[in-house]
Short mmCIF file of C-alpha atoms in Angstrom, two decimals:
data_model
loop_
_atom_site.label_atom_id
_atom_site.label_comp_id
_atom_site.label_asym_id
_atom_site.label_seq_id
_atom_site.Cartn_x
_atom_site.Cartn_y
_atom_site.Cartn_z
CA GLU A 1 0.49 -0.06 -0.29
CA ASP A 2 1.23 3.37 -0.81
CA GLN A 3 1.73 5.26 2.59
CA VAL A 4 3.61 8.62 3.33
CA THR A 5 4.92 9.30 7.03
CA GLN A 6 6.20 12.83 8.37
CA SER A 7 8.21 12.89 11.06
CA PRO A 8 8.01 15.03 14.08
CA GLU A 9 4.37 15.63 13.52
CA ALA A 10 5.73 18.76 16.08
CA LEU A 11 8.76 21.20 15.78
CA ARG A 12 9.47 23.85 18.15
CA LEU A 13 12.73 25.99 16.89
CA GLN A 14 14.23 29.31 18.19
CA GLU A 15 14.47 31.71 15.64
CA GLY A 16 18.07 30.83 13.64
CA GLU A 17 17.73 27.17 14.77
CA SER A 18 18.45 25.46 11.92
CA SER A 19 16.67 21.44 11.68
CA SER A 20 15.24 18.97 9.63
CA LEU A 21 11.85 17.61 8.63
CA ASN A 22 11.63 14.29 7.48
CA CYS A 23 9.76 12.26 5.12
CA SER A 24 9.22 8.87 4.22
CA TYR A 25 7.76 7.32 1.63
CA THR A 26 6.40 3.50 0.18
CA VAL A 27 5.27 3.72 -3.02
CA SER A 28 5.43 1.04 -6.20
CA GLY A 29 6.83 3.65 -8.48
CA LEU A 30 7.61 7.63 -7.77
CA ARG A 31 5.86 10.08 -10.44
CA GLY A 32 6.85 13.02 -8.04
CA LEU A 33 7.80 13.90 -4.40
CA PHE A 34 6.10 17.51 -3.29
CA TRP A 35 6.11 19.74 -0.04
CA TYR A 36 3.78 22.25 0.43
CA ARG A 37 3.45 24.76 3.61
CA GLN A 38 -0.03 25.33 4.59
CA ASP A 39 -1.01 28.35 7.37
CA PRO A 40 -4.36 28.42 9.49
CA GLY A 41 -7.03 28.71 7.64
CA LYS A 42 -5.77 28.54 4.31
CA GLY A 43 -4.72 25.92 0.99
CA PRO A 44 -1.72 24.16 0.82
CA GLU A 45 0.96 26.77 -0.75
CA PHE A 46 3.06 24.84 -3.47
CA LEU A 47 6.88 24.96 -2.34
CA PHE A 48 8.72 22.24 -4.25
CA THR A 49 8.34 19.21 -6.68
CA LEU A 50 11.33 16.42 -6.89
CA TYR A 51 11.09 14.05 -9.41
CA SER A 52 14.43 11.65 -8.79
CA ALA A 53 16.58 10.20 -6.30
CA GLY A 54 19.58 12.65 -5.57
CA GLU A 55 17.76 15.99 -6.54
CA GLU A 56 17.80 19.00 -4.27
CA LYS A 57 16.06 22.10 -4.79
CA GLU A 58 16.26 25.33 -2.66
CA LYS A 59 14.59 28.25 -1.43
CA GLU A 60 14.68 31.19 0.42
CA ARG A 61 15.96 29.34 3.82
CA LEU A 62 14.76 26.17 2.59
CA LYS A 63 16.19 23.15 1.21
CA ALA A 64 14.43 19.50 -0.28
CA THR A 65 16.24 16.84 -0.76
CA LEU A 66 15.29 13.90 -2.31
CA THR A 67 16.35 10.02 -1.63
CA LYS A 68 14.77 6.36 -2.56
CA LYS A 69 12.89 5.96 0.84
CA GLU A 70 12.72 9.47 1.95
CA SER A 71 12.65 13.66 1.48
CA PHE A 72 13.80 15.77 3.67
CA LEU A 73 13.25 19.32 3.93
CA HIS A 74 15.91 21.26 5.88
CA ILE A 75 15.56 25.10 7.31
CA THR A 76 18.34 26.72 7.49
CA ALA A 77 18.38 29.84 10.30
CA PRO A 78 14.29 29.83 10.47
CA LYS A 79 12.22 32.97 11.55
CA PRO A 80 8.76 33.38 13.14
CA GLU A 81 7.50 33.56 9.62
CA ASP A 82 8.37 30.42 8.93
CA SER A 83 6.11 29.00 11.28
CA ALA A 84 3.22 26.49 9.24
CA THR A 85 2.59 23.29 8.68
CA TYR A 86 4.64 21.44 6.21
CA LEU A 87 2.86 18.75 4.30
CA CYS A 88 4.52 15.81 1.83
CA ALA A 89 2.85 14.13 -0.79
CA VAL A 90 3.81 11.68 -3.48
CA SER A 91 2.45 10.91 -6.80
CA PRO A 92 2.68 7.05 -7.30
CA SER A 93 2.80 5.60 -10.85
CA GLY A 94 1.99 2.19 -10.23
CA GLY A 95 -1.00 0.46 -9.81
CA GLY A 96 -4.48 2.48 -10.57
CA SER A 97 -3.09 6.03 -9.66
CA GLN A 98 -4.28 8.12 -11.27
CA GLY A 99 -2.26 10.89 -10.56
CA ASN A 100 -3.57 11.43 -7.29
CA LEU A 101 -1.44 12.62 -4.32
CA ILE A 102 -0.91 10.80 -1.12
CA PHE A 103 -0.16 13.20 1.73
CA GLY A 104 1.66 12.87 5.02
CA LYS A 105 -0.14 14.21 7.86
CA GLY A 106 2.08 16.80 8.12
CA THR A 107 5.05 18.67 10.48
CA LYS A 108 3.48 22.04 12.51
CA LEU A 109 6.66 23.96 13.03
CA SER A 110 6.62 26.97 15.19
CA VAL A 111 9.61 29.01 15.28
CA LYS A 112 9.73 31.66 18.77
CA PRO A 113 11.68 34.71 18.31
CA GLY B 1 -7.22 34.33 -13.08
CA ALA B 2 -3.94 33.84 -11.18
CA GLY B 3 -4.80 30.70 -8.74
CA VAL B 4 -7.82 28.55 -8.26
CA SER B 5 -10.47 29.90 -6.80
CA GLN B 6 -12.82 28.00 -4.49
CA SER B 7 -16.61 29.34 -3.52
CA PRO B 8 -18.22 29.75 -0.99
CA SER B 9 -15.05 29.55 1.88
CA ASN B 10 -17.17 28.93 4.56
CA LYS B 11 -20.47 26.86 4.24
CA VAL B 12 -23.02 25.99 7.20
CA THR B 13 -25.59 23.75 6.92
CA GLU B 14 -28.13 21.53 8.84
CA LYS B 15 -28.08 17.89 8.47
CA GLY B 16 -29.98 16.34 5.55
CA LYS B 17 -29.36 19.57 3.46
CA ASP B 18 -27.58 19.18 -0.06
CA VAL B 19 -24.50 21.55 -0.57
CA GLU B 20 -22.57 22.08 -3.35
CA LEU B 21 -18.84 23.19 -3.26
CA ARG B 22 -17.67 25.17 -6.66
CA CYS B 23 -14.04 25.34 -7.98
CA ASP B 24 -12.41 27.29 -10.77
CA PRO B 25 -9.28 25.89 -11.79
CA ILE B 26 -5.75 27.56 -13.10
CA SER B 27 -6.85 28.62 -16.94
CA GLY B 28 -5.35 26.14 -18.97
CA HIS B 29 -4.86 23.11 -16.58
CA THR B 30 -6.39 20.20 -17.90
CA ALA B 31 -6.66 18.13 -14.27
CA LEU B 32 -8.37 18.97 -11.47
CA TYR B 33 -8.58 17.22 -7.86
CA TRP B 34 -11.30 17.27 -5.18
CA TYR B 35 -9.10 16.56 -1.54
CA ARG B 36 -10.92 16.46 1.94
CA GLN B 37 -8.97 17.32 4.98
CA SER B 38 -10.40 16.78 8.50
CA LEU B 39 -8.99 17.77 11.69
CA GLY B 40 -6.06 16.09 12.51
CA GLN B 41 -6.25 14.05 9.44
CA GLY B 42 -3.96 14.29 6.21
CA LEU B 43 -5.76 15.39 3.08
CA GLU B 44 -7.66 12.77 1.23
CA PHE B 45 -8.45 12.40 -2.33
CA LEU B 46 -11.95 12.50 -3.55
CA ILE B 47 -11.65 12.49 -7.14
CA TYR B 48 -9.89 13.20 -10.31
CA PHE B 49 -10.82 14.87 -13.29
CA GLN B 50 -8.55 15.04 -17.01
CA GLY B 51 -9.24 16.71 -19.86
CA ASN B 52 -12.59 14.44 -21.41
CA SER B 53 -11.62 11.10 -19.74
CA ALA B 54 -14.06 9.35 -17.08
CA PRO B 55 -13.56 10.68 -13.83
CA ASP B 56 -11.60 9.12 -11.41
CA LYS B 57 -14.45 8.42 -8.29
CA SER B 58 -12.25 5.62 -6.37
CA GLY B 59 -11.76 8.22 -3.68
CA LEU B 60 -15.58 9.23 -2.91
CA PRO B 61 -16.67 7.95 0.15
CA SER B 62 -19.94 7.38 -0.33
CA ASP B 63 -23.14 7.87 -2.96
CA ARG B 64 -23.77 10.95 -1.27
CA PHE B 65 -21.03 12.73 -3.15
CA SER B 66 -20.73 13.21 -6.78
CA ALA B 67 -18.89 15.57 -9.10
CA GLU B 68 -19.07 17.19 -12.44
CA ARG B 69 -16.79 19.53 -14.41
CA THR B 70 -18.37 21.68 -17.76
CA GLY B 71 -16.92 22.37 -20.21
CA GLY B 72 -13.52 21.47 -18.76
CA SER B 73 -12.87 23.84 -16.66
CA VAL B 74 -15.18 24.73 -13.61
CA SER B 75 -16.09 21.99 -10.73
CA THR B 76 -18.76 21.50 -8.92
CA LEU B 77 -18.50 19.13 -5.94
CA THR B 78 -22.15 17.73 -4.23
CA ILE B 79 -22.92 16.42 -0.97
CA GLN B 80 -26.61 15.58 -0.79
CA ARG B 81 -27.98 14.60 2.45
CA THR B 82 -24.82 15.77 4.24
CA GLN B 83 -23.83 14.15 7.82
CA GLN B 84 -21.96 15.56 11.00
CA GLU B 85 -19.10 13.41 9.52
CA ASP B 86 -18.85 15.45 6.38
CA SER B 87 -17.50 18.66 8.21
CA ALA B 88 -14.39 18.96 7.24
CA VAL B 89 -12.26 21.63 4.04
CA TYR B 90 -12.92 20.80 0.85
CA LEU B 91 -9.80 21.64 -1.69
CA CYS B 92 -9.32 21.86 -5.29
CA ALA B 93 -6.52 21.94 -7.56
CA SER B 94 -5.53 21.54 -10.47
CA SER B 95 -2.00 20.49 -13.17
CA LEU B 96 -1.10 20.44 -16.18
CA ARG B 97 -0.63 16.83 -15.48
CA LEU B 98 2.48 16.87 -18.20
CA ALA B 99 5.45 15.06 -17.58
CA GLY B 100 7.82 17.12 -15.32
CA GLN B 101 4.80 19.39 -14.67
CA GLU B 102 2.67 17.16 -12.22
CA THR B 103 2.64 20.03 -9.73
CA GLN B 104 -0.78 20.54 -8.38
CA TYR B 105 -1.54 24.11 -7.19
CA PHE B 106 -4.64 24.15 -4.14
CA GLY B 107 -7.28 26.42 -3.82
CA PRO B 108 -8.15 28.34 -0.25
CA GLY B 109 -10.57 25.35 0.69
CA THR B 110 -14.39 25.58 1.35
CA ARG B 111 -14.66 25.00 5.50
CA LEU B 112 -17.85 22.99 5.36
CA LEU B 113 -19.36 22.76 9.12
CA VAL B 114 -22.85 20.27 9.35
CA LEU B 115 -24.66 20.91 12.39
#
């Protein structure tokens, strides 16, 4: 069964304290892995798409990496405005999938000044 | 429009009533998806439309749920005889659905509360 597991469920950081969020996945073939940011009361906001192991993408203080079994979202010197829930999702290529995303439950990040 | 739009943003209804939720995808996107996000749960896939193909309804939780997409653009998700467990945020997303351009872009969601 295709599955996505994110850890930790919640993470509290001090401003400037770098850390990483983990996304482990089990899929029958990977079309793509996606990271989204979701603020309370809003829809998920796209951050990154990764397609193959070894791929890395960066945006401001965020860097996403991908291996054959997991992805990491590295946050360097976070600021309070980085506080949000970060969602990981995969698009499986096998079975009867029609391209819908399978989401993890997210990591709620809080950055204190 | 610049992004995916959804309406209404909030909907309060009584148990047993029907509701319609609307989604306007990004112009030119051929694929449209509906998801449901319940408190404490991850996003749950409901239904997927791609061009003129038959929709993938494999995620619909019961036959009270249905959706249509008119003219390959706007979509409506209908929930008949609403139940309290239908209370959730309903999210719509669209994508180009091309190799290397799989990213789904989400709307702001409709928050449904069934009393």
